[in-house]
Coordinates of C-alpha atoms (C1' of nucleotides) in Angstrom, one line a residue:
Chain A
X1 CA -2.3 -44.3 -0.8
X2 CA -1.5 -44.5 3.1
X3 CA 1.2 -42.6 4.0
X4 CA 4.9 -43.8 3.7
X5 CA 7.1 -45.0 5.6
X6 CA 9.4 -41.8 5.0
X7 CA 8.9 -38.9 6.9
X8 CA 8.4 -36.7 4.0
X9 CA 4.3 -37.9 3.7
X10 CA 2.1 -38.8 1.1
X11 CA 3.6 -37.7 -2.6
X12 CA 0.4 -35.1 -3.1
X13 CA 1.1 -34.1 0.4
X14 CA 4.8 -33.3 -0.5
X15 CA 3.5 -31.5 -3.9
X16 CA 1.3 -29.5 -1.8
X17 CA 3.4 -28.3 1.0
X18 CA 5.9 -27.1 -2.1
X19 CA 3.9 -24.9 -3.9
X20 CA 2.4 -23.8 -0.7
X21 CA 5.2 -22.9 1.1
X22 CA 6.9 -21.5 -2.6
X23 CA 3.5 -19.5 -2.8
X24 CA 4.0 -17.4 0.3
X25 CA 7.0 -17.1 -0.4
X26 CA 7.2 -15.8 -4.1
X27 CA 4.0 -13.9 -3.7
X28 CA 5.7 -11.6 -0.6
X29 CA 8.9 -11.1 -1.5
X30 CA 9.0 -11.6 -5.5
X31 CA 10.0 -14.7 -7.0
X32 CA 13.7 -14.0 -7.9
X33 CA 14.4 -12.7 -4.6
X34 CA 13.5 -16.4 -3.0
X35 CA 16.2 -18.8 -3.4
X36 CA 15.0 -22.6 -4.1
X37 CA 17.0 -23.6 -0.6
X38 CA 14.1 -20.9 1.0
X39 CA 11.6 -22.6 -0.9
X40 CA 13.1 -26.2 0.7
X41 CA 13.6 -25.3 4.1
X42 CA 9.9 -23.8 3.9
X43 CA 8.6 -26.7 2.5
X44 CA 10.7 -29.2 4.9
X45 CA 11.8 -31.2 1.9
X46 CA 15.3 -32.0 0.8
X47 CA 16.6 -30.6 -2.3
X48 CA 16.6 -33.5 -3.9
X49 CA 12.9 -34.3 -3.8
X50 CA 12.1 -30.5 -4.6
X51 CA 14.0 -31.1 -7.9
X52 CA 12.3 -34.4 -8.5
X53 CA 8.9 -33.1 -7.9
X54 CA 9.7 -29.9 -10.2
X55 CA 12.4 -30.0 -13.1
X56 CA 13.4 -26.6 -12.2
X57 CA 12.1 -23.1 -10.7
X58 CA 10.1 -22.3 -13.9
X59 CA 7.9 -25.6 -13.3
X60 CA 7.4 -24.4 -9.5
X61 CA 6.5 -21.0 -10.9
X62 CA 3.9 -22.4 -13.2
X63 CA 2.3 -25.1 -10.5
X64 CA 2.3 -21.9 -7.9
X65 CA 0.6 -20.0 -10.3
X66 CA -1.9 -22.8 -10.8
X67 CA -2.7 -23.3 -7.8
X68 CA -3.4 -19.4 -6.6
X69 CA -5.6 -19.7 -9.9
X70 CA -7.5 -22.9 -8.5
X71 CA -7.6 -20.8 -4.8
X72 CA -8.9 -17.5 -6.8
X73 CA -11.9 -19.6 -8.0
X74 CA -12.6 -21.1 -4.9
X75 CA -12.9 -18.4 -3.3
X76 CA -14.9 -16.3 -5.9
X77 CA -17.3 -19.4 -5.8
X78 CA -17.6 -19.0 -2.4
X79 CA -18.7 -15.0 -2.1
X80 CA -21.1 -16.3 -4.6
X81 CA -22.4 -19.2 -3.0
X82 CA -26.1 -18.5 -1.9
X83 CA -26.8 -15.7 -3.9
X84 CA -29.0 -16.3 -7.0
X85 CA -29.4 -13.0 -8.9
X86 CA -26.6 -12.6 -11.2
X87 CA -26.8 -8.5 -10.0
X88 CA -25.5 -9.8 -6.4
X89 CA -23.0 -12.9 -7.8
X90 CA -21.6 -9.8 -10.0
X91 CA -21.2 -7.2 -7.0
X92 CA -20.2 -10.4 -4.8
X93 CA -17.1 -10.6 -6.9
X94 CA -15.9 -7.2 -5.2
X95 CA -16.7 -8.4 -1.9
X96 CA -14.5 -10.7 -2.3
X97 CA -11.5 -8.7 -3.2
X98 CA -12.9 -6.4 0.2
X99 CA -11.7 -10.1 1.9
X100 CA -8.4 -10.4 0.1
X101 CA -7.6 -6.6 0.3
X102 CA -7.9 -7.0 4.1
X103 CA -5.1 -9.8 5.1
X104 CA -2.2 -8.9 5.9
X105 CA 0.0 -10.7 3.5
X106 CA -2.2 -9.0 0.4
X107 CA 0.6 -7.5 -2.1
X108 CA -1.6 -7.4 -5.0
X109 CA -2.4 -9.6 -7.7
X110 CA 0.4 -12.4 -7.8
X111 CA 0.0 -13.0 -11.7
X112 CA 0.2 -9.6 -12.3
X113 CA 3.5 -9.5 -10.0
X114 CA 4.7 -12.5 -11.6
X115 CA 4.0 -11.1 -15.4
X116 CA 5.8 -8.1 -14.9
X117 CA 8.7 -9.9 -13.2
X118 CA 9.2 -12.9 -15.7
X119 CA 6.6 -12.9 -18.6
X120 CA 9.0 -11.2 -20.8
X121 CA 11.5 -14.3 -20.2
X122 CA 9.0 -16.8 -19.5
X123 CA 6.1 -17.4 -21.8
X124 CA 4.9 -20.2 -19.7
X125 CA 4.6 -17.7 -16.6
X126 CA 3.5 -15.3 -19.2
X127 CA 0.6 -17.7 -20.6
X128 CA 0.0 -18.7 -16.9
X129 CA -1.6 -15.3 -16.5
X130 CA -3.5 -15.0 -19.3
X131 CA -5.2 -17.7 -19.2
X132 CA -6.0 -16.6 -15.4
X133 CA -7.4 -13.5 -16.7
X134 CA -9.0 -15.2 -19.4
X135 CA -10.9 -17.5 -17.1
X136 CA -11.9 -14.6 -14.3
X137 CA -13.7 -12.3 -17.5
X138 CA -15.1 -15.4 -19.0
X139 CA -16.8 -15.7 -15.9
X140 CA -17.4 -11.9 -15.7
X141 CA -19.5 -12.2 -18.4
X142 CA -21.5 -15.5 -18.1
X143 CA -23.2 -13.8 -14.7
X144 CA -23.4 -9.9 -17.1
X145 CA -25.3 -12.4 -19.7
X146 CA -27.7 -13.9 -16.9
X147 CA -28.0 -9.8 -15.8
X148 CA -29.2 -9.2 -19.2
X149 CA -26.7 -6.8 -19.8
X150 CA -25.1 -5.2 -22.8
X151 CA -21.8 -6.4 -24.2
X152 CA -19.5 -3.4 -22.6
X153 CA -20.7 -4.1 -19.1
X154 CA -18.4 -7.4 -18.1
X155 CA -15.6 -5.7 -19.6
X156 CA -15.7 -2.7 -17.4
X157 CA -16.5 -4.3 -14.8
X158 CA -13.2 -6.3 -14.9
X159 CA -11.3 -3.8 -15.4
X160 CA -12.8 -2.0 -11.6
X161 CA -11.6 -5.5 -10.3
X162 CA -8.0 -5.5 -12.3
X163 CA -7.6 -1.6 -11.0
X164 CA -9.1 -2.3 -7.5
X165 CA -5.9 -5.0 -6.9
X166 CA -3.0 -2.9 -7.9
X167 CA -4.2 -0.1 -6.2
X168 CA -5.1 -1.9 -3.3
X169 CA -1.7 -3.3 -3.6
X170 CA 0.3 0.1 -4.0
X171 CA -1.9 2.5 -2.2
X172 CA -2.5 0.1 0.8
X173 CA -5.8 0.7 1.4
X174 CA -8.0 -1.5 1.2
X175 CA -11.4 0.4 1.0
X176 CA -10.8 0.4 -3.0
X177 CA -12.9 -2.8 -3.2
X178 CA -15.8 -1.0 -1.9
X179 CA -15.1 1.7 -3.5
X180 CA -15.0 -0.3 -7.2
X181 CA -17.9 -1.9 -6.0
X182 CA -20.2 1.3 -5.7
X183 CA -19.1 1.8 -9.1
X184 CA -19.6 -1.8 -10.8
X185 CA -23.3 -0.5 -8.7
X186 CA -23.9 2.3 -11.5
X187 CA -22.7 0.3 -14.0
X188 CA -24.9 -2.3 -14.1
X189 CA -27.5 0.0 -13.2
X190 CA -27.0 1.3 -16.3
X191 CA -26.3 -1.6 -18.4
X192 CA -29.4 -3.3 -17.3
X193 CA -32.4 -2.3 -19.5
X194 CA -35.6 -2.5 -17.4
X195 CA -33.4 -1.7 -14.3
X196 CA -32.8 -5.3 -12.6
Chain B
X1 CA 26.0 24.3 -23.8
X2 CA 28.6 22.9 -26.3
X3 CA 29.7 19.1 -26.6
X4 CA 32.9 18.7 -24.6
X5 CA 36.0 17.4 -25.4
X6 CA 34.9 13.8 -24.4
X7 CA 32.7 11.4 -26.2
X8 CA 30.7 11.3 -24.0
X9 CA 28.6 14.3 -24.1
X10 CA 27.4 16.9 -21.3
X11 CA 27.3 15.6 -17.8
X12 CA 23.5 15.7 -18.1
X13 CA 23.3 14.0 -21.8
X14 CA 24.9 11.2 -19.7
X15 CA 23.0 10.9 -17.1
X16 CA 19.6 10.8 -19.2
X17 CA 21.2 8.6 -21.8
X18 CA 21.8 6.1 -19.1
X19 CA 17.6 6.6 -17.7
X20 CA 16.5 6.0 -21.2
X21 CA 18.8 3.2 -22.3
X22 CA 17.8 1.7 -18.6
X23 CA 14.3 2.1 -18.8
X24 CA 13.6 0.5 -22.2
X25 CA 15.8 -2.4 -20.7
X26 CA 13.8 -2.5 -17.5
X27 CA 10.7 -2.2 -18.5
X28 CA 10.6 -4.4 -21.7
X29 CA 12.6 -6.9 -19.7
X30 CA 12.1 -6.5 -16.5
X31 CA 14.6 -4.9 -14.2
X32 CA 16.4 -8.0 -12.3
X33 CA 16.6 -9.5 -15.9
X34 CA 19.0 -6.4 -17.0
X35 CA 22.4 -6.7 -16.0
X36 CA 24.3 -3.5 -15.4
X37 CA 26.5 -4.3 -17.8
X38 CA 23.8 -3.9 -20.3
X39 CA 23.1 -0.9 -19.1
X40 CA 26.3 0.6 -20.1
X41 CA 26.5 -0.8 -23.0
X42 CA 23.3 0.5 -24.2
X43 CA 24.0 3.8 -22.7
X44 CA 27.6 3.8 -24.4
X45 CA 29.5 4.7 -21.4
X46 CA 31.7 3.2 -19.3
X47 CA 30.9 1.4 -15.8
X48 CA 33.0 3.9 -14.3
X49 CA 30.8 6.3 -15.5
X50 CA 27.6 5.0 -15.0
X51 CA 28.3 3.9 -10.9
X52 CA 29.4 8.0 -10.9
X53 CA 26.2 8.8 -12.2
X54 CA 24.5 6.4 -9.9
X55 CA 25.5 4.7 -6.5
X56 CA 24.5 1.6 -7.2
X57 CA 21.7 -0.4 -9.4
X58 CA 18.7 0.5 -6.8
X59 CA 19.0 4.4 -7.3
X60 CA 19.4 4.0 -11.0
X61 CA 16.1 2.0 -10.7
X62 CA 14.6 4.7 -8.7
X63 CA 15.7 7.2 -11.4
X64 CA 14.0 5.4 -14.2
X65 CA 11.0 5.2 -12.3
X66 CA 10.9 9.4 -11.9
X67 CA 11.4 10.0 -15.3
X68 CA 8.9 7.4 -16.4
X69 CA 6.4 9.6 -14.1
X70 CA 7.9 12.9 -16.1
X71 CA 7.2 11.2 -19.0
X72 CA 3.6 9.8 -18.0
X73 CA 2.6 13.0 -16.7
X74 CA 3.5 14.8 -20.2
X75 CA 1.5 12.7 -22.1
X76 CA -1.6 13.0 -20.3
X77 CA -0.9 16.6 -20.1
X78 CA -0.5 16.8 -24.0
X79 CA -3.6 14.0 -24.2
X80 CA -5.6 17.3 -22.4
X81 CA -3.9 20.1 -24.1
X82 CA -6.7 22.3 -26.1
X83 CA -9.4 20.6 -24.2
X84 CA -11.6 23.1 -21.9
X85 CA -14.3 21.0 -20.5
X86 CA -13.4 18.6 -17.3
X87 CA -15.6 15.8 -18.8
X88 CA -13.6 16.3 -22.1
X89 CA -10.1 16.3 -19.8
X90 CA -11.0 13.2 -18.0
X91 CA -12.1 11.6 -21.0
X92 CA -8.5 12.3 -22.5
X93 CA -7.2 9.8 -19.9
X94 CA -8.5 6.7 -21.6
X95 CA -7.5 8.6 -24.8
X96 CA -3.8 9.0 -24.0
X97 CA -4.0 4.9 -22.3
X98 CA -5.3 3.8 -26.0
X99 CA -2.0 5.3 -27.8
X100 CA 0.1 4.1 -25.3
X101 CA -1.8 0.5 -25.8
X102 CA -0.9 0.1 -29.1
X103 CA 3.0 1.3 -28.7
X104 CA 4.9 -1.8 -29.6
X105 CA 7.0 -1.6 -26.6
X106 CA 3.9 -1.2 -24.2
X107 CA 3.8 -3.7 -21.1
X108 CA 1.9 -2.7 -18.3
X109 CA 2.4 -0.3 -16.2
X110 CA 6.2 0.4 -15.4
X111 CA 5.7 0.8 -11.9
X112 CA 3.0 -1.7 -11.1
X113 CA 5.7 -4.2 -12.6
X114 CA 8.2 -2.7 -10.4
X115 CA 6.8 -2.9 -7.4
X116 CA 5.8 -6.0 -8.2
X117 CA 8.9 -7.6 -8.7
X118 CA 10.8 -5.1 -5.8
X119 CA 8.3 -3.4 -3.8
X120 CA 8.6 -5.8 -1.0
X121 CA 12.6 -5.1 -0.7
X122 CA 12.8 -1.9 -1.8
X123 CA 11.2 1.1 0.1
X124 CA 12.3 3.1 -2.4
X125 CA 10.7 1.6 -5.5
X126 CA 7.5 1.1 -3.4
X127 CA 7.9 4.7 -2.5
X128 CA 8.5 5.8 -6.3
X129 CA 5.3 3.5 -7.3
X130 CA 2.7 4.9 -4.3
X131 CA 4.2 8.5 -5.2
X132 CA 2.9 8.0 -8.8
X133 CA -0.4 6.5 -8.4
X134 CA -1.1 9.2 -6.4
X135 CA 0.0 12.2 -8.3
X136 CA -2.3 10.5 -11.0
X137 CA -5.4 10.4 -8.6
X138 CA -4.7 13.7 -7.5
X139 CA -4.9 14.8 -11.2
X140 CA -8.1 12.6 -11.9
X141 CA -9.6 14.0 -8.4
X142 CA -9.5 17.6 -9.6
X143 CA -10.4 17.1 -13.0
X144 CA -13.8 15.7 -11.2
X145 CA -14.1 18.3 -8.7
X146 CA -13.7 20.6 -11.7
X147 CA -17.0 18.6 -14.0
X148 CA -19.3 19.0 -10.5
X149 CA -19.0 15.5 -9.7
X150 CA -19.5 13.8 -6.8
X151 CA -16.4 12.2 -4.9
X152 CA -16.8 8.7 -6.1
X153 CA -16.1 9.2 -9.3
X154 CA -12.5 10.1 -9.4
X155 CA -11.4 6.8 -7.3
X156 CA -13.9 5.4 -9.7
X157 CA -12.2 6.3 -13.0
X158 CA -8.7 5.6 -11.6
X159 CA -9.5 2.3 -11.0
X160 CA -10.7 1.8 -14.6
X161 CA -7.8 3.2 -15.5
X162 CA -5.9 1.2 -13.7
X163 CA -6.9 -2.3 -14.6
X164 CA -7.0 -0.8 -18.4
X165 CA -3.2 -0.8 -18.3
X166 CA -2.8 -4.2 -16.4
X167 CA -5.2 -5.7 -18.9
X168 CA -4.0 -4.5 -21.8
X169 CA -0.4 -5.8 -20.8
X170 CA -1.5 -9.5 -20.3
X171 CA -4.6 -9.9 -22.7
X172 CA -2.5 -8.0 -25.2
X173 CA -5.9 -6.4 -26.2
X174 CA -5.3 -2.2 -27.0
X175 CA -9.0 -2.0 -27.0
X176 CA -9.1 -2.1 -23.5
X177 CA -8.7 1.4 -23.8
X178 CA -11.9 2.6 -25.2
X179 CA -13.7 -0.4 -23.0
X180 CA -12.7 1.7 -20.4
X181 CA -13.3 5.3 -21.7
X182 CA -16.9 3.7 -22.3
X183 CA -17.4 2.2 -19.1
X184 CA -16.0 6.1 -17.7
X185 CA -18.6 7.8 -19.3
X186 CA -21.5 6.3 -17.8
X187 CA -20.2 6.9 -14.8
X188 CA -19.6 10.5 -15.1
X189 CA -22.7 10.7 -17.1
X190 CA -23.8 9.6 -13.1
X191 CA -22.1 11.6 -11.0
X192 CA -22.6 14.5 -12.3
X193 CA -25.9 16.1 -11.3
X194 CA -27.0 17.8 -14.0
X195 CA -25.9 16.0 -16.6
X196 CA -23.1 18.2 -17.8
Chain C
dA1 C1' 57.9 17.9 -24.6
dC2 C1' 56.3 16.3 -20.2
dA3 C1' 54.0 15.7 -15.7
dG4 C1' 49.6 14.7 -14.2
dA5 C1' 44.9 13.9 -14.1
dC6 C1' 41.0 11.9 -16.3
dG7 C1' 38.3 8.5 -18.4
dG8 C1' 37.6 4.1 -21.0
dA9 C1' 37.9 -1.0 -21.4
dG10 C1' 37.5 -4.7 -19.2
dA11 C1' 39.6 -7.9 -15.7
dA12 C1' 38.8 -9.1 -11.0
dC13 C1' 36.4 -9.9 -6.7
dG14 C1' 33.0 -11.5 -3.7
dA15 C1' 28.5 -13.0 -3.3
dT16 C1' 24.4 -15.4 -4.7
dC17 C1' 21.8 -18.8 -7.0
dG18 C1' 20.0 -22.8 -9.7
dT19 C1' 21.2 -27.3 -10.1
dT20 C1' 23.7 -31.6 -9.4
dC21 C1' 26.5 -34.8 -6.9
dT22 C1' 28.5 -37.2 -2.9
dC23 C1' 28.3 -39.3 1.2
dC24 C1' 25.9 -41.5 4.8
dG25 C1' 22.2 -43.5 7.7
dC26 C1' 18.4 -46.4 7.7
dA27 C1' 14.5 -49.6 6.3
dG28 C1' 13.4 -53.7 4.5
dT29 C1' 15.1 -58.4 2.8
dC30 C1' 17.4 -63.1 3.2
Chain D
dG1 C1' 23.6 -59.8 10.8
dA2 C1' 25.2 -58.6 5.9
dC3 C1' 23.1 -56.5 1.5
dT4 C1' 20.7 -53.2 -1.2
dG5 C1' 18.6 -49.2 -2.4
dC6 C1' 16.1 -45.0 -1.2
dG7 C1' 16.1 -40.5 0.6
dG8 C1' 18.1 -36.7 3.4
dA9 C1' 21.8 -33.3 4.4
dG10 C1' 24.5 -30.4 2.5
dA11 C1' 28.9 -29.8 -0.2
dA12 C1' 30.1 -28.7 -4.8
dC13 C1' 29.9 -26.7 -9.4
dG14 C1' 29.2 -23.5 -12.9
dA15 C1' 27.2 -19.4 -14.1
dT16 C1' 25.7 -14.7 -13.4
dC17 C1' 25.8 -10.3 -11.3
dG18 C1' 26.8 -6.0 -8.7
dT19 C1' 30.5 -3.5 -7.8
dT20 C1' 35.4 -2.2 -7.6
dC21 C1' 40.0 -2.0 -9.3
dT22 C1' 43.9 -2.0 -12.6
dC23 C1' 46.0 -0.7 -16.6
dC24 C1' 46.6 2.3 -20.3
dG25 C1' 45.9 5.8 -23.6
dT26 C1' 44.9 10.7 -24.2
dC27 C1' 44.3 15.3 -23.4
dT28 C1' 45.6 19.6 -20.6
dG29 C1' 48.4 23.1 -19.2
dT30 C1' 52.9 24.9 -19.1

DNA sequence: ACAGACGGAGAACGATCGTTCTCCGCAGTC
DNA sequence: GACTGCGGAGAACGATCGTTCTCCGTCTGT
């Protein structure tokens, strides 16, 4: 596993730069408006070692798409981290939108973007995302459980996170993540029997 | 108003033949995916035709996108219609979301899928996209002021609304629509001071 | 009936893109 | 130092697409 005597670096290395550099650049500019060439030159890879890392632009897609997914856990682990009541690890995932809303380069929810562009064509991009969205509600309500809250709480309160991205992304402001978090506030005031 | 001469019907049969034959082409398929030359031929005119009706494929994009917001804003205006008390008219919102949920054709928002896939290189589809999200909170803001509530609530219910439609595009779940007329309710039930 | 304009069908054009192929330099081997 | 094979650079290929142009039939007015 020590690097190669090609210039290109280790094989994961190559991997990585890829979907990193094909990340930026589908998520800003849409991905049929990047060329693969963009996505090599990016990269610094030759065209031939894009295609033998990735059968074709779909595959890229897909890995991309896994990867933002592996990012969006991270970093919704990481708003988490230290907090122990499942109240704050709920109202933490809002803060961490707040973060994302903030950078520059936010353009909304890339597997939202990428569903609208190509899940009609592509059921693997199209599966990509709900499985994302699968994951991010199943997690929703694991910490609503822990909350002791009804059933309709984790829901709701994924849909204030699904609304707060696009109209983050569309409105451009980026004060909608505190503004869905005041509201996931009342709702799991109200969810929560004794009033945890 | 009679039929002319031509096959082709009035001027402005043709111009809202092409919008419609366009937008359920777009929208089911997303937009890059549609050639123009479907377009015509779903529209039964010629190309000749169509590129006189429209410049070029970005203002015939931009032109589906306003009539989609015609549309939209006819159904939540019907969804309304006979309905006197504001809690009753913003409650209609989630209403009119759950029949559109369960059209066959539904796929997300229109716009949030445009913008998505052309926002970044098209002012003018970002333009048409911020224009009709905030027509929409404009609507939801007064209907709030209207109940007595305070001004959280309308950004509030937006954003339910909001992640409703993205939601029920990926999960495929129509449902999502009374998860989030639920989830509304609690929080008008809050913002409104005396419980009316 | 005929000149002339209009509109349709579809070929044509130029550009772009995904993907593959060719050519060449270079590293390691005897 | 010749040989081999890998990988890079980028040309090439085939397909698609947005847009324009050509050709031809038809309808109008006289």
């Amino acid at each position: 596993m020590g690097t190669t005597t090609t210039t290109g670096g280790t094989q994961d290395d190559v991997r990585a730069r890829i979907v990193a550099a094909a990340d930026a650049l589908f998520y800003g500019r849409g991905i049929q408006a990047v060329p693969m060439d963009e996505v090599r030159a990016a990269a610094g890879v030759s065209l031939k070692r894009l295609y033998a890392e990735f059968p074709g632009k779909e595959a890229l897609v897909v890995a991309v798409l896994q990867e933002r997914h592996r990012v969006w856990e991270e970093g919704l682990a990481a708003a988490a981290a230290g907090l122990v009541e499942p109240r704050a690890r709920l109202l933490a995932v809002y803060d961490f939108l707040d973060l994302w809303f903030t950078d520059e380069t936010f353009r909304g929810c890339g597997f939202i973007n990428a569903f609208g562009e190509l899940g009609a064509s592509s059921p693997a991009v199209a599966e990509a995302a709900r499985a994302h969205k699968d994951t991010f509600e199943r997690y929703v309500s694991r910490l609503a459980a822990e909350a002791g809250a009804d059933d309709d709480l984790a829901p709701a309160l994924v849909l204030l996170a699904e609304g707060a991205q696009t109209t983050a992304a569309i409105s451009g402001r980026p004060d909608v993540a505190r503004q869905a978090r005041r509201a996931a506030e009342v709702l799991i005031a109200a969810a929560v029997p004794a009033g945890g």
